[in-house]
C-alpha positions as protocol buffer text, in pm:
chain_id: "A"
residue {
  index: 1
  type: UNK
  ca { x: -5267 y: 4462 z: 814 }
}
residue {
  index: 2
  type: UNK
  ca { x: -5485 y: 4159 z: 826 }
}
residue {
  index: 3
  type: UNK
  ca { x: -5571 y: 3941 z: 581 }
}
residue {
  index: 4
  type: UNK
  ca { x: -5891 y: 4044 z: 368 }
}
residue {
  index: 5
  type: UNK
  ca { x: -6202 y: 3820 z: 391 }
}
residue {
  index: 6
  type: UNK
  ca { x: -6171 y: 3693 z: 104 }
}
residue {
  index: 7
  type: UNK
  ca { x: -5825 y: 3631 z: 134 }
}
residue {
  index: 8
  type: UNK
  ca { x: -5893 y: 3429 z: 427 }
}
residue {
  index: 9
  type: UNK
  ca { x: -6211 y: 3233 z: 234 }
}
residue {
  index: 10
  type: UNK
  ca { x: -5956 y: 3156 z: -23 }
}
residue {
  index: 11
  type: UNK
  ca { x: -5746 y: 2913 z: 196 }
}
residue {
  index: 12
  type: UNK
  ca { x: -6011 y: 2736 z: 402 }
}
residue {
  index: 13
  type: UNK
  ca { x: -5976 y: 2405 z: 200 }
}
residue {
  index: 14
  type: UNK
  ca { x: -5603 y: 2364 z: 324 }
}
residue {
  index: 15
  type: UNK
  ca { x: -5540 y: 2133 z: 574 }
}
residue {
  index: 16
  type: UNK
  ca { x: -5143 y: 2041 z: 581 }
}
residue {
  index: 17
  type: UNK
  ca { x: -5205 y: 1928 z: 960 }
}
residue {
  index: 18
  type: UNK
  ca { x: -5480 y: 1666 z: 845 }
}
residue {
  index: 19
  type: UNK
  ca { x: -5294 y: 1549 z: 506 }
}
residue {
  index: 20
  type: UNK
  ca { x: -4939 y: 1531 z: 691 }
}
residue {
  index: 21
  type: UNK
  ca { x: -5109 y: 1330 z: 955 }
}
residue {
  index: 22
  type: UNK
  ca { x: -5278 y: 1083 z: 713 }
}
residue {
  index: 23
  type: UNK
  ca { x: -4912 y: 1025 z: 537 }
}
residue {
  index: 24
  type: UNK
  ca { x: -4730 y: 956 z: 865 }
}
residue {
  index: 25
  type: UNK
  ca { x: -4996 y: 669 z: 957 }
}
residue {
  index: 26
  type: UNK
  ca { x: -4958 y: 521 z: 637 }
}
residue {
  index: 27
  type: UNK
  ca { x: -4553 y: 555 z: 664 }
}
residue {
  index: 28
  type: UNK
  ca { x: -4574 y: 378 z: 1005 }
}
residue {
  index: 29
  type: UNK
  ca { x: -4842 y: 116 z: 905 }
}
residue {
  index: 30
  type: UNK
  ca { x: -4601 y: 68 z: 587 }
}
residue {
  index: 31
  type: UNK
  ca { x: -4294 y: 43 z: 813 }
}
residue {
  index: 32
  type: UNK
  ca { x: -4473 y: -219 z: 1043 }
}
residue {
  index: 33
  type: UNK
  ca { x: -4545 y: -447 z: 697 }
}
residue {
  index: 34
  type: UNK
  ca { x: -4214 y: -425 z: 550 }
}
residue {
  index: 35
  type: UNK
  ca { x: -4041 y: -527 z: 865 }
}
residue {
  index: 36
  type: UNK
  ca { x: -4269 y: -791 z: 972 }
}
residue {
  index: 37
  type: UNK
  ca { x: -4446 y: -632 z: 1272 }
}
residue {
  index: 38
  type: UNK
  ca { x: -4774 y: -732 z: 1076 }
}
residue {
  index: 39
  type: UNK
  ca { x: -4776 y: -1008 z: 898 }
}
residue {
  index: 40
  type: UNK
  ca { x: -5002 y: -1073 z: 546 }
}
residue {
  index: 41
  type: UNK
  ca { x: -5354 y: -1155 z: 661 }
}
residue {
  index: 42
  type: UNK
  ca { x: -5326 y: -977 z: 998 }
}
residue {
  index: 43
  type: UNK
  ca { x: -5647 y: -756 z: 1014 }
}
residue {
  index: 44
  type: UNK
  ca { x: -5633 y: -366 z: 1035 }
}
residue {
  index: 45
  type: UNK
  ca { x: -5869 y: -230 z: 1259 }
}
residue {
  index: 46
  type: UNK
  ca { x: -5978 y: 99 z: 1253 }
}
residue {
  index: 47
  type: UNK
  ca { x: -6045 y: 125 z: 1635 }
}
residue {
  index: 48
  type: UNK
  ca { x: -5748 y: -18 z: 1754 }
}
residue {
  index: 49
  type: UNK
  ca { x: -5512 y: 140 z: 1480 }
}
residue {
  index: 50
  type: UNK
  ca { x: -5668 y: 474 z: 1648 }
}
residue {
  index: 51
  type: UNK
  ca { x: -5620 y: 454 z: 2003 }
}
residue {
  index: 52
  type: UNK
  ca { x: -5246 y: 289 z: 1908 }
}
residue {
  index: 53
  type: UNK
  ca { x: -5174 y: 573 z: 1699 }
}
residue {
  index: 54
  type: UNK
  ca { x: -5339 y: 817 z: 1884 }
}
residue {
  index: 55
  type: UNK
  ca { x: -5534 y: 975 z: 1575 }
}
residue {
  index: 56
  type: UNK
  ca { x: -5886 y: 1004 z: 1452 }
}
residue {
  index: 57
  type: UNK
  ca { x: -6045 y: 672 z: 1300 }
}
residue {
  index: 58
  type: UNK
  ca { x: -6127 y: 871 z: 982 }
}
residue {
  index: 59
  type: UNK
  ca { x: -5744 y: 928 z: 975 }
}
residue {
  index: 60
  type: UNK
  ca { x: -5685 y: 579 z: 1019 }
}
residue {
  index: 61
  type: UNK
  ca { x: -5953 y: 526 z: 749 }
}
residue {
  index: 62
  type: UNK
  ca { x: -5810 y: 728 z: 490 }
}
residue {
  index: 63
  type: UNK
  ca { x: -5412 y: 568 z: 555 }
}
residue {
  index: 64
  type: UNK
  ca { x: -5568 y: 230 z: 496 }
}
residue {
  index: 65
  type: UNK
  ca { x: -5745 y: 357 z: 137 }
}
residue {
  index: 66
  type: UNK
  ca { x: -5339 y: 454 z: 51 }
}
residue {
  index: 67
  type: UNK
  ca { x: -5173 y: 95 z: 166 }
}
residue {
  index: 68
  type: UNK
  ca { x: -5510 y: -56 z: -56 }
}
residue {
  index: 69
  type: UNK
  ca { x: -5432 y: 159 z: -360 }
}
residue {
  index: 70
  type: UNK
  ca { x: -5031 y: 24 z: -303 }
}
residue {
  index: 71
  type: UNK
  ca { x: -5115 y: -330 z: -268 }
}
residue {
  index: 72
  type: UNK
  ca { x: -5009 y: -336 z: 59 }
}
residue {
  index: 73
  type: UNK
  ca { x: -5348 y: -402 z: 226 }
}
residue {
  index: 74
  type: UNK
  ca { x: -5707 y: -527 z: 67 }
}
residue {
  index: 75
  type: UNK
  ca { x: -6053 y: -475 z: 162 }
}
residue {
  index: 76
  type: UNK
  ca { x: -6351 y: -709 z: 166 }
}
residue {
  index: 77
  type: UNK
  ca { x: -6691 y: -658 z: 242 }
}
residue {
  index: 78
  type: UNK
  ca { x: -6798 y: -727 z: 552 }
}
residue {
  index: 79
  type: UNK
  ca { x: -6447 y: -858 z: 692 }
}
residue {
  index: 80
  type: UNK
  ca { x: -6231 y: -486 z: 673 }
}
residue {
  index: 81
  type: UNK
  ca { x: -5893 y: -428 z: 540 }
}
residue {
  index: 82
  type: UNK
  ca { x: -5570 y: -679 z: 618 }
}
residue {
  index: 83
  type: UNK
  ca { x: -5242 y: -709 z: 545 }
}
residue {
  index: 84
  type: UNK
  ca { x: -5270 y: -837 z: 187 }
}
residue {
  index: 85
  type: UNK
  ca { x: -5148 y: -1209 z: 171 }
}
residue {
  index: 86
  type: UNK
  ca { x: -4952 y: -1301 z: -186 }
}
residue {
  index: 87
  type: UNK
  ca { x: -5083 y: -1590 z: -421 }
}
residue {
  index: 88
  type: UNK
  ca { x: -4893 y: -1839 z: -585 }
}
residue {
  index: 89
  type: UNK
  ca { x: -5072 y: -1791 z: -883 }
}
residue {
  index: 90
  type: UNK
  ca { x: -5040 y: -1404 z: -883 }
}
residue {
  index: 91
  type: UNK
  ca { x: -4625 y: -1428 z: -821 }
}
residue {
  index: 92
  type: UNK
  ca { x: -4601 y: -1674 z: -1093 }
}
residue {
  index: 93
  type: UNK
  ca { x: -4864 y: -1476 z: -1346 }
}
residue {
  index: 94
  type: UNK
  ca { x: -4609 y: -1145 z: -1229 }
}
residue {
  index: 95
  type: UNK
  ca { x: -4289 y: -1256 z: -1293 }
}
residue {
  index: 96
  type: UNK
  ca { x: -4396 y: -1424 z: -1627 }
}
residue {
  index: 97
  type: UNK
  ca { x: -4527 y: -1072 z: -1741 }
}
residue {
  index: 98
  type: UNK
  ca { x: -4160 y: -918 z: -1609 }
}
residue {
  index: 99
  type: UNK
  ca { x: -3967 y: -1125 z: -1803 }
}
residue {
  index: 100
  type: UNK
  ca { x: -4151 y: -1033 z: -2091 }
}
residue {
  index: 101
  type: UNK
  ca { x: -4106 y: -632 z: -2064 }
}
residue {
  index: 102
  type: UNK
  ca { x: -3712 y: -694 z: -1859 }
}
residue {
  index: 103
  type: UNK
  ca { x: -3652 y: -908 z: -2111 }
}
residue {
  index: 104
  type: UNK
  ca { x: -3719 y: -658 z: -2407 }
}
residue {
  index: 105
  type: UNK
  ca { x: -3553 y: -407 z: -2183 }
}
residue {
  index: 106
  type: UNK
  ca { x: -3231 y: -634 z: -2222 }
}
residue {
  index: 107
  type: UNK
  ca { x: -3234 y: -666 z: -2583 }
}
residue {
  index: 108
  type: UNK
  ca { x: -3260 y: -314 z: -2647 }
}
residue {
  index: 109
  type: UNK
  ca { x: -2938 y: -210 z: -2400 }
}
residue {
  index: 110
  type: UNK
  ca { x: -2739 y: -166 z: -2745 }
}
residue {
  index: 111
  type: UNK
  ca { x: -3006 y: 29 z: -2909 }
}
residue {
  index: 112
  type: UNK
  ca { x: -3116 y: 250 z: -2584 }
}
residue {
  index: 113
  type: UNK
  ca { x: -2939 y: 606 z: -2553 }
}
residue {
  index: 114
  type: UNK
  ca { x: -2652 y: 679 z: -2265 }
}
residue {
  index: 115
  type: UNK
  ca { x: -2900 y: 854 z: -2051 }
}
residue {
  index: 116
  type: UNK
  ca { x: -3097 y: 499 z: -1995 }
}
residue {
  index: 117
  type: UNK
  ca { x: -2807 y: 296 z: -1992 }
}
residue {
  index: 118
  type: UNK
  ca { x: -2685 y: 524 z: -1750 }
}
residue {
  index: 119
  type: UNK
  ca { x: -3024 y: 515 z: -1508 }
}
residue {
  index: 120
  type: UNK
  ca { x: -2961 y: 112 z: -1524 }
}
residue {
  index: 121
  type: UNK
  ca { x: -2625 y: 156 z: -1349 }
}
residue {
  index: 122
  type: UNK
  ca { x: -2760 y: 462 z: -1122 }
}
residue {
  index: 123
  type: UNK
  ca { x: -3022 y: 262 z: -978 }
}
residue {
  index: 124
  type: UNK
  ca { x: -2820 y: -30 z: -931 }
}
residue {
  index: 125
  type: UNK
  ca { x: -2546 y: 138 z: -763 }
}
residue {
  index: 126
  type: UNK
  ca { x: -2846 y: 309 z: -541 }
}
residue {
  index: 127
  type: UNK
  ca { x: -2949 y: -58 z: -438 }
}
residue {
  index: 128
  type: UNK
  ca { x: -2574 y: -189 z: -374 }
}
residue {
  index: 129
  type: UNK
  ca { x: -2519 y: 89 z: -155 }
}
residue {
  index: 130
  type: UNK
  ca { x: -2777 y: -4 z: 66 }
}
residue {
  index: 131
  type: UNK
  ca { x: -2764 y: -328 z: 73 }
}
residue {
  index: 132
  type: UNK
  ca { x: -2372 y: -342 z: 168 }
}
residue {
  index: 133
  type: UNK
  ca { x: -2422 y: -28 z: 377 }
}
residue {
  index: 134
  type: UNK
  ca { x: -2623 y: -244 z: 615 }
}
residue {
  index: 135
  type: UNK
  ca { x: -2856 y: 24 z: 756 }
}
residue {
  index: 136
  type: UNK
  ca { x: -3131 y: 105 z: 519 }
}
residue {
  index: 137
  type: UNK
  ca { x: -3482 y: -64 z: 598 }
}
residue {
  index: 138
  type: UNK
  ca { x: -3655 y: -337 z: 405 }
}
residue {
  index: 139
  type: UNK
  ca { x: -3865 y: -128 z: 251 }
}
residue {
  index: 140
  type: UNK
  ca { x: -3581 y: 142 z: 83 }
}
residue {
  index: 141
  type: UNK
  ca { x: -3403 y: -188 z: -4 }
}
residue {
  index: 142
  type: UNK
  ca { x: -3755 y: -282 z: -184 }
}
residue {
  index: 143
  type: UNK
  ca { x: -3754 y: 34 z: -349 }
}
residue {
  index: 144
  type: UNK
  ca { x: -3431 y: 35 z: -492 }
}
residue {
  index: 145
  type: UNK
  ca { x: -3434 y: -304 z: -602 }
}
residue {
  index: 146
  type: UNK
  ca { x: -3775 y: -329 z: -764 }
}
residue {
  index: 147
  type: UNK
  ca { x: -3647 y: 56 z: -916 }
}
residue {
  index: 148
  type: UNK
  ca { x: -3349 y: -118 z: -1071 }
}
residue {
  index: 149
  type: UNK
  ca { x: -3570 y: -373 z: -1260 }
}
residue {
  index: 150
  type: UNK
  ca { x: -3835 y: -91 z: -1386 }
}
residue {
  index: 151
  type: UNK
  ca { x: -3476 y: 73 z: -1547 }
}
residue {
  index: 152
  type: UNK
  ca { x: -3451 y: -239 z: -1747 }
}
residue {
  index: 153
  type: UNK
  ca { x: -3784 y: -199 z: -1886 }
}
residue {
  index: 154
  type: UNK
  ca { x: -3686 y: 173 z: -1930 }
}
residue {
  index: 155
  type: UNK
  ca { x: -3376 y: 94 z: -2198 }
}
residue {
  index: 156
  type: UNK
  ca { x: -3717 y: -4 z: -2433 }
}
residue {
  index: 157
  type: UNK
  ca { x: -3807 y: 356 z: -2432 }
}
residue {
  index: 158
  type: UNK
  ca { x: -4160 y: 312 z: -2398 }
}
residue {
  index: 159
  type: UNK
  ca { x: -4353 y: 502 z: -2139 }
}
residue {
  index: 160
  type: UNK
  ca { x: -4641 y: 238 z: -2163 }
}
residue {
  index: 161
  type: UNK
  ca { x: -4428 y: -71 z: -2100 }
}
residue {
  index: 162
  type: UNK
  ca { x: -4286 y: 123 z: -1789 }
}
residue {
  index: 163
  type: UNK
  ca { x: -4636 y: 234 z: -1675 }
}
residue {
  index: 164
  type: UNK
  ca { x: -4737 y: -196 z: -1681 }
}
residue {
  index: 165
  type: UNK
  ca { x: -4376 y: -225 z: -1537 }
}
residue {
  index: 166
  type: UNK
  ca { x: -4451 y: -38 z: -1236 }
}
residue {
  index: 167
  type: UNK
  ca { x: -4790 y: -137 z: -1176 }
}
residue {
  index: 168
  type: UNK
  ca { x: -4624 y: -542 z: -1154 }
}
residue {
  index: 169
  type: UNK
  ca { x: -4368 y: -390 z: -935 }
}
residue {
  index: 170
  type: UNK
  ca { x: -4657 y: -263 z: -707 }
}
residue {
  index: 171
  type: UNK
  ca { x: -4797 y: -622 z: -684 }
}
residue {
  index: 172
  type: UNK
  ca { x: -4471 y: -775 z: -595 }
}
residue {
  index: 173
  type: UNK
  ca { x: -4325 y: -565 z: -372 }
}
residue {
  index: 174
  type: UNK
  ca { x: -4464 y: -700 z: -54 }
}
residue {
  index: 175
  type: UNK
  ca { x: -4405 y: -1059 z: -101 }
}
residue {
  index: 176
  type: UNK
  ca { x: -3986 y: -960 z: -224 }
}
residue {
  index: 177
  type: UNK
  ca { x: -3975 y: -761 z: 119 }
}
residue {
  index: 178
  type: UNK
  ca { x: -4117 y: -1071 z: 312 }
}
residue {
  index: 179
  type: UNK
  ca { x: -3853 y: -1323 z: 131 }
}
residue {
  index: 180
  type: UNK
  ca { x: -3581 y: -1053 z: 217 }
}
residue {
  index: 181
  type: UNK
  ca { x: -3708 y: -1055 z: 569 }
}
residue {
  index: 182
  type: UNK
  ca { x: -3701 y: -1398 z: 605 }
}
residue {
  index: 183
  type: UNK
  ca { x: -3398 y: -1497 z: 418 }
}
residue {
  index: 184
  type: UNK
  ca { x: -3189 y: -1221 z: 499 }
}
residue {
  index: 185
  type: UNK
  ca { x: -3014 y: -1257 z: 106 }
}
residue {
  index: 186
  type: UNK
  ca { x: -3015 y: -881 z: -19 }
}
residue {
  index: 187
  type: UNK
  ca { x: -2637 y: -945 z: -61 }
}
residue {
  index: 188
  type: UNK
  ca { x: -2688 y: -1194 z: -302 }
}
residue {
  index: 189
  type: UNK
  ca { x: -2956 y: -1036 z: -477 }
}
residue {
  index: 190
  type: UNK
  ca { x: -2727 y: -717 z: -528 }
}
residue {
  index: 191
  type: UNK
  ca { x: -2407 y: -959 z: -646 }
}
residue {
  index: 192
  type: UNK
  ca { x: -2666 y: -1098 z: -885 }
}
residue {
  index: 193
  type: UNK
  ca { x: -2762 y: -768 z: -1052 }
}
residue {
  index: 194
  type: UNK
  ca { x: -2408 y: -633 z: -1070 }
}
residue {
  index: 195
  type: UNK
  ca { x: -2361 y: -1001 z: -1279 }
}
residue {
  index: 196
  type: UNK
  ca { x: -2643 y: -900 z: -1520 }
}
residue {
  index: 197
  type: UNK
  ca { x: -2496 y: -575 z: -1550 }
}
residue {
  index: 198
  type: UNK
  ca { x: -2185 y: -660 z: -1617 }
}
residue {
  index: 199
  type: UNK
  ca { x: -2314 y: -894 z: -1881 }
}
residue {
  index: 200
  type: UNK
  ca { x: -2497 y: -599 z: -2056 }
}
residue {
  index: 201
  type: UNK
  ca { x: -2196 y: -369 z: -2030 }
}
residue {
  index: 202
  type: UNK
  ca { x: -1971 y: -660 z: -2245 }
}
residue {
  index: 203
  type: UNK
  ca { x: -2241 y: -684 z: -2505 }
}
residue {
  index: 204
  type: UNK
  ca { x: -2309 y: -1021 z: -2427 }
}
residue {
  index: 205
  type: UNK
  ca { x: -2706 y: -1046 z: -2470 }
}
residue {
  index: 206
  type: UNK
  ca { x: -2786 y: -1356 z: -2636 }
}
residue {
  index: 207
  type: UNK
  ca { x: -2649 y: -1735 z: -2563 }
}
residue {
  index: 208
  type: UNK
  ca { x: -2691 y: -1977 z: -2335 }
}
residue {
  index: 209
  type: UNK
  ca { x: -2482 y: -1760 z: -2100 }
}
residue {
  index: 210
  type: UNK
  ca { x: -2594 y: -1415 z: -2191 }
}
residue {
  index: 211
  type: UNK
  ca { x: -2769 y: -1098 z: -2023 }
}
residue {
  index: 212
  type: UNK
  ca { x: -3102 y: -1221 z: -2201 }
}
residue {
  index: 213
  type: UNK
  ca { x: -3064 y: -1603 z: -2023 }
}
residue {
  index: 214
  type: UNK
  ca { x: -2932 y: -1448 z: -1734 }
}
residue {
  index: 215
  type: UNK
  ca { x: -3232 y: -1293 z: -1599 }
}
residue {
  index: 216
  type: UNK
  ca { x: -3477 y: -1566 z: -1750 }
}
residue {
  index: 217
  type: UNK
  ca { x: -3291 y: -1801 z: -1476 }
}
residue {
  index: 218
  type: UNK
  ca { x: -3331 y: -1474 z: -1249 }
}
residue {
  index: 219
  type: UNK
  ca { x: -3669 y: -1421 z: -1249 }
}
residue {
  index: 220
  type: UNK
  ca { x: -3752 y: -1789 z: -1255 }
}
residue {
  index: 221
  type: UNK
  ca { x: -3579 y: -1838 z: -926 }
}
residue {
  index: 222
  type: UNK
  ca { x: -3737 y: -1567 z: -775 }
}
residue {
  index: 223
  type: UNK
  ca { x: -4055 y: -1732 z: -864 }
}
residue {
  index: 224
  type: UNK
  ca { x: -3961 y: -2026 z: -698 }
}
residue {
  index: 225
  type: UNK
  ca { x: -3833 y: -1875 z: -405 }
}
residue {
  index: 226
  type: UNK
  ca { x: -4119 y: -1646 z: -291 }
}
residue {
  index: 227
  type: UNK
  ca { x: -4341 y: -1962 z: -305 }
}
residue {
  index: 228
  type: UNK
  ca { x: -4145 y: -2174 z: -117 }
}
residue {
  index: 229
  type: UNK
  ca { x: -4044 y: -1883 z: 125 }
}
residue {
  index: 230
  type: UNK
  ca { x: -4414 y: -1790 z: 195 }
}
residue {
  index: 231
  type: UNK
  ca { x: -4523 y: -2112 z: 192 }
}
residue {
  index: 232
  type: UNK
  ca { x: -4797 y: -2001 z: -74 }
}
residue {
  index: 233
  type: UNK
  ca { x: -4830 y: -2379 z: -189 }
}
């Protein structure tokens, strides 16, 4: 029996087609930035994205409003949307704001309950995998490593210090998948984070060689080597 009118008026706003076609241009234009196909500063335009993609310029349109809400891309008057290109100033203004919330993550490990100690080892055995299983992209090994740090902040137990976590995350994440890219070093990144681990598993938080030094050094050398890798200076 067919559907009554009404029925039928009922589901004229859905448009899975249109929204599933939106998310795969994003996914690719995402894939293309993570691995380097489009470098930061490289412009994004809407007619040529189009005929490449073969979609719709309003399609186009609406992926590059979701890589500008992720940081991924930014838009200027009268020049469009491009890659977005990292600042010195912004990495260094970043990490000094993570080591303030990782580093209270740290210092509560003792005091934070099993079921956040235990997402600090879940995410970093997530990012270990793929990193020594040698096929995941740049972008899932972004993800998992920038998700290990927000379970740091996590052990505080405060949903607003994860919320500012995650929104630092989102301004870092392309210029950590451009130093991977270039340096090829998620191996010693991982070996790193199992070391800070480890140190938070002993109890050993505070010292000159403790969990809480540990990832000052850390994040200060992460500082330093997204500037010099990207040449930002």
């Amino acid at each position: 029996m067919p559907a009554a009118p009404a029925t039928r008026k009922a589901f004229t706003t859905l448009s899975v087609e249109h929204a599933s076609t939106v998310s795969r241009v994003a996914a690719e234009l995402r894939r293309a930035v993570f691995e380097g196909e489009l470098e930061s500063g490289t412009p994004l335009r809407e007619i040529a994205l189009a005929e490449s993609l073969g979609v719709s310029r309003p399609t186009v349109r609406e992926a590059l409003t979701v890589l500008v809400a992720e940081g991924l891309a930014t838009r200027e008057p009268n020049r469009g949307v491009s890659v977005a290109t990292p600042r010195a100033e912004s990495v260094r203004d970043v990490c000094r704001a993570r080591w303030v919330l990782e580093g209270a993550g740290v210092q509560a490990w003792e005091s934070a309950d099993a079921v956040r100690r235990q997402r600090v080892r879940d995410t970093l055995d997530s990012y270990t995998a793929a990193v020594r299983g040698g096929e995941a992209s740049y972008e899932e090994l972004n993800e998992r490593h920038l998700s290990f740090h927000v379970s740091l902040v996590e052990l505080t137990g405060s949903p607003r210090l994860v919320q500012m976590a995650e929104a630092l995350m989102d301004e870092l994440k392309l210029a950590l998948a451009q130093v991977d890219r270039l340096n090829r070093n998620a191996h010693d990144e991982a070996e790193s984070h199992e070391g800070l681990v480890e140190l938070l598993e002993a109890g050993r938080l505070e010292g000159p060689d403790g969990a809480h030094e540990f990832l000052r050094k850390h994040i200060e050398d992460a500082e330093v080597e997204i500037i010099e890798a990207l040449r930002l200076e």
